[in-house]
Amino acid sequence: MTSTLSKIVLASNNAGKLKELQSMLASLGLELLSQKDFSLPSIEETGLSFVENAILKARYVAKETGLPAIADDSGLCVDALGGAPGIYSARFAGVDTTDSLNNQKLLRELDGVEDSQRGAHFRCALALVRHAEDPVPIICEGVWHGRILHELSGVNGFGYDPLFYVEELGKASAELSPEIKNQHSHRAKALTLLVQQLA
């Protein structure tokens, strides 16, 4: 497959996400561009799952650029909240919200919930399409298990990282260096699977 792929467009304007994916795909000799390079606005995520949203975004960018496209959709799923915020993770506290407001809302929702009931996981779905009408997109998913803390901890990362405690590492995600996070995270796991498929 790599013989037909030399340039791929990432369906995101997130610079951090672009950098993360560029470093992992570099070994395959692939050039990863951003939808920002094409001045493309983001589209509304109307899917009902991470996979649906990832495919929607990848097809849109492939159609607009004429190049293969990759998209990721990811979020936090909290057991005690029935899997919420899930696909609405970025807008949990409202449409034009901030990480801080999302974290505050999550703490309010879990007020009084004991540690044993605060299990959660981050989930990432990656979709790669060779063209907008690709009938067989490559889908790779990664899951990262942890639990929700009672207060913020750490200054690294973004989103819910200060509240997401990783048992195996004994730290909140926001306390991990980018290098360590990129070895363990949900996106790292999905990307590893994608690199294996492309290789």
XYZ file of C-alpha atoms in Angstrom:
199
model
C 0.000 0.000 0.000
C 2.850 2.396 0.736
C 3.784 2.395 -2.946
C 0.629 4.420 -3.662
C 1.037 6.629 -0.603
C 3.646 9.353 -0.331
C 1.601 12.259 0.976
C -1.256 12.030 3.471
C -3.353 14.876 4.836
C -4.305 14.880 8.510
C -7.927 15.900 9.001
C -7.146 18.201 11.905
C -5.899 21.712 12.663
C -4.345 20.493 15.929
C -0.577 21.177 15.773
C 0.179 18.796 18.648
C -1.662 15.953 16.964
C 0.156 16.648 13.660
C 3.576 16.539 15.358
C 2.704 13.290 17.150
C 1.599 11.556 13.958
C 4.469 12.941 11.864
C 7.068 11.421 14.169
C 5.397 7.994 14.086
C 4.856 7.928 10.306
C 8.327 9.263 9.453
C 9.825 5.755 9.501
C 7.590 4.845 6.548
C 8.836 7.756 4.447
C 5.381 9.352 4.382
C 4.894 13.106 4.277
C 2.062 14.150 6.562
C 0.368 17.454 5.793
C -2.346 19.213 7.783
C -5.764 20.353 6.563
C -4.497 23.770 7.693
C -2.077 23.676 4.738
C -5.157 23.701 2.501
C -7.065 26.312 4.557
C -9.853 23.806 5.179
C -12.341 24.458 7.990
C -13.268 21.557 10.250
C -16.549 19.804 9.551
C -19.285 19.008 12.029
C -18.853 15.606 13.654
C -22.296 14.068 13.207
C -21.348 10.417 13.713
C -22.566 8.412 16.694
C -19.218 6.722 17.362
C -15.511 7.526 17.284
C -15.089 5.378 14.157
C -17.940 7.111 12.296
C -16.535 10.554 13.082
C -13.008 9.579 12.042
C -14.268 8.263 8.682
C -16.425 11.375 8.123
C -13.444 13.672 8.678
C -11.053 11.586 6.550
C -13.478 11.392 3.584
C -14.134 15.149 3.728
C -10.426 16.041 3.652
C -9.675 13.478 0.926
C -12.483 14.930 -1.202
C -11.325 18.532 -0.714
C -7.611 17.870 -1.300
C -7.612 14.953 -3.740
C -5.050 13.225 -1.511
C -5.218 10.263 0.879
C -6.354 11.409 4.321
C -6.094 10.253 7.906
C -8.355 11.316 10.758
C -8.574 10.502 14.422
C -11.497 10.832 16.754
C -10.873 10.270 20.408
C -12.309 10.954 23.810
C -12.779 9.958 27.414
C -15.323 7.338 28.496
C -16.195 7.235 32.210
C -17.780 4.064 33.598
C -19.900 5.794 36.267
C -21.355 8.112 33.596
C -22.384 5.328 31.236
C -19.475 6.029 28.886
C -19.900 9.821 28.804
C -18.530 12.227 27.741
C -17.447 9.859 24.907
C -17.710 11.426 21.446
C -18.738 14.694 23.115
C -15.511 14.921 25.161
C -14.308 18.170 23.543
C -17.679 19.875 24.101
C -18.753 18.247 27.373
C -19.382 21.602 29.099
C -20.827 23.293 25.981
C -20.037 24.135 22.361
C -17.393 26.848 22.838
C -15.902 25.437 26.013
C -12.391 25.038 27.442
C -10.413 22.129 28.896
C -10.771 23.772 32.308
C -14.581 23.940 32.105
C -14.794 20.354 30.829
C -12.658 19.165 33.753
C -14.759 21.138 36.252
C -17.950 19.582 34.892
C -16.448 16.084 35.077
C -15.474 16.624 38.733
C -19.001 17.871 39.535
C -20.599 14.851 37.827
C -18.411 12.482 39.871
C -18.753 14.306 43.187
C -19.144 11.702 45.951
C -18.218 8.755 43.688
C -15.619 6.486 45.326
C -12.286 5.563 43.709
C -13.442 2.002 43.008
C -16.267 3.396 40.846
C -14.184 6.020 38.983
C -12.848 3.733 36.237
C -12.415 5.321 32.806
C -10.639 4.894 29.502
C -9.467 7.040 26.643
C -10.407 5.672 23.227
C -8.945 6.617 19.839
C -10.200 5.630 16.396
C -7.935 6.312 13.406
C -9.286 6.123 9.859
C -7.196 6.227 6.690
C -8.815 6.584 3.261
C -6.922 6.467 -0.036
C -9.604 8.641 -1.667
C -12.970 10.121 -0.689
C -14.974 7.116 -1.937
C -12.595 4.464 -0.534
C -14.870 1.454 0.232
C -12.317 -0.123 2.599
C -10.874 2.529 4.920
C -8.192 1.280 7.287
C -9.513 1.540 10.851
C -7.261 1.212 13.905
C -8.384 1.669 17.502
C -6.502 2.137 20.751
C -7.705 2.117 24.371
C -5.934 3.470 27.480
C -7.345 2.466 30.875
C -7.221 4.506 34.071
C -9.447 6.236 36.607
C -10.610 9.761 37.340
C -8.890 11.658 40.155
C -10.673 13.906 42.672
C -8.550 16.922 41.709
C -6.263 18.094 38.906
C -2.666 16.860 38.899
C 0.211 17.724 36.548
C 0.770 20.384 33.883
C 1.560 18.405 30.711
C -0.800 17.276 27.973
C -4.251 18.730 27.376
C -7.931 17.933 27.776
C -8.671 15.525 30.623
C -5.006 14.557 31.169
C -4.816 16.225 34.647
C -7.711 14.065 35.894
C -6.784 10.760 34.211
C -4.751 8.560 36.565
C -2.790 5.687 34.992
C -2.426 2.868 37.534
C 0.451 1.097 35.731
C 2.554 4.283 35.770
C 1.378 5.611 39.143
C 0.779 9.081 37.733
C -1.828 11.281 36.106
C -1.457 11.564 32.334
C -0.590 15.259 32.782
C 2.371 14.251 34.992
C 3.932 12.170 32.213
C 6.555 13.474 29.811
C 5.374 13.638 26.163
C 7.786 10.777 25.354
C 6.277 8.459 27.982
C 2.710 9.462 27.107
C 3.374 8.754 23.419
C 4.438 5.205 24.312
C 1.320 4.377 26.321
C -1.607 6.503 25.155
C -4.701 5.427 23.239
C -3.491 7.362 20.180
C -0.046 5.743 20.375
C -1.649 2.291 20.419
C -3.874 3.077 17.419
C -0.928 4.608 15.539
C 1.261 1.567 16.220
C -1.400 -0.638 14.632
C -1.672 1.726 11.654
C 2.093 1.759 11.101
C 2.097 -2.060 11.189
C -0.663 -2.186 8.555
C 1.060 0.355 6.298
C 4.436 -1.333 6.637
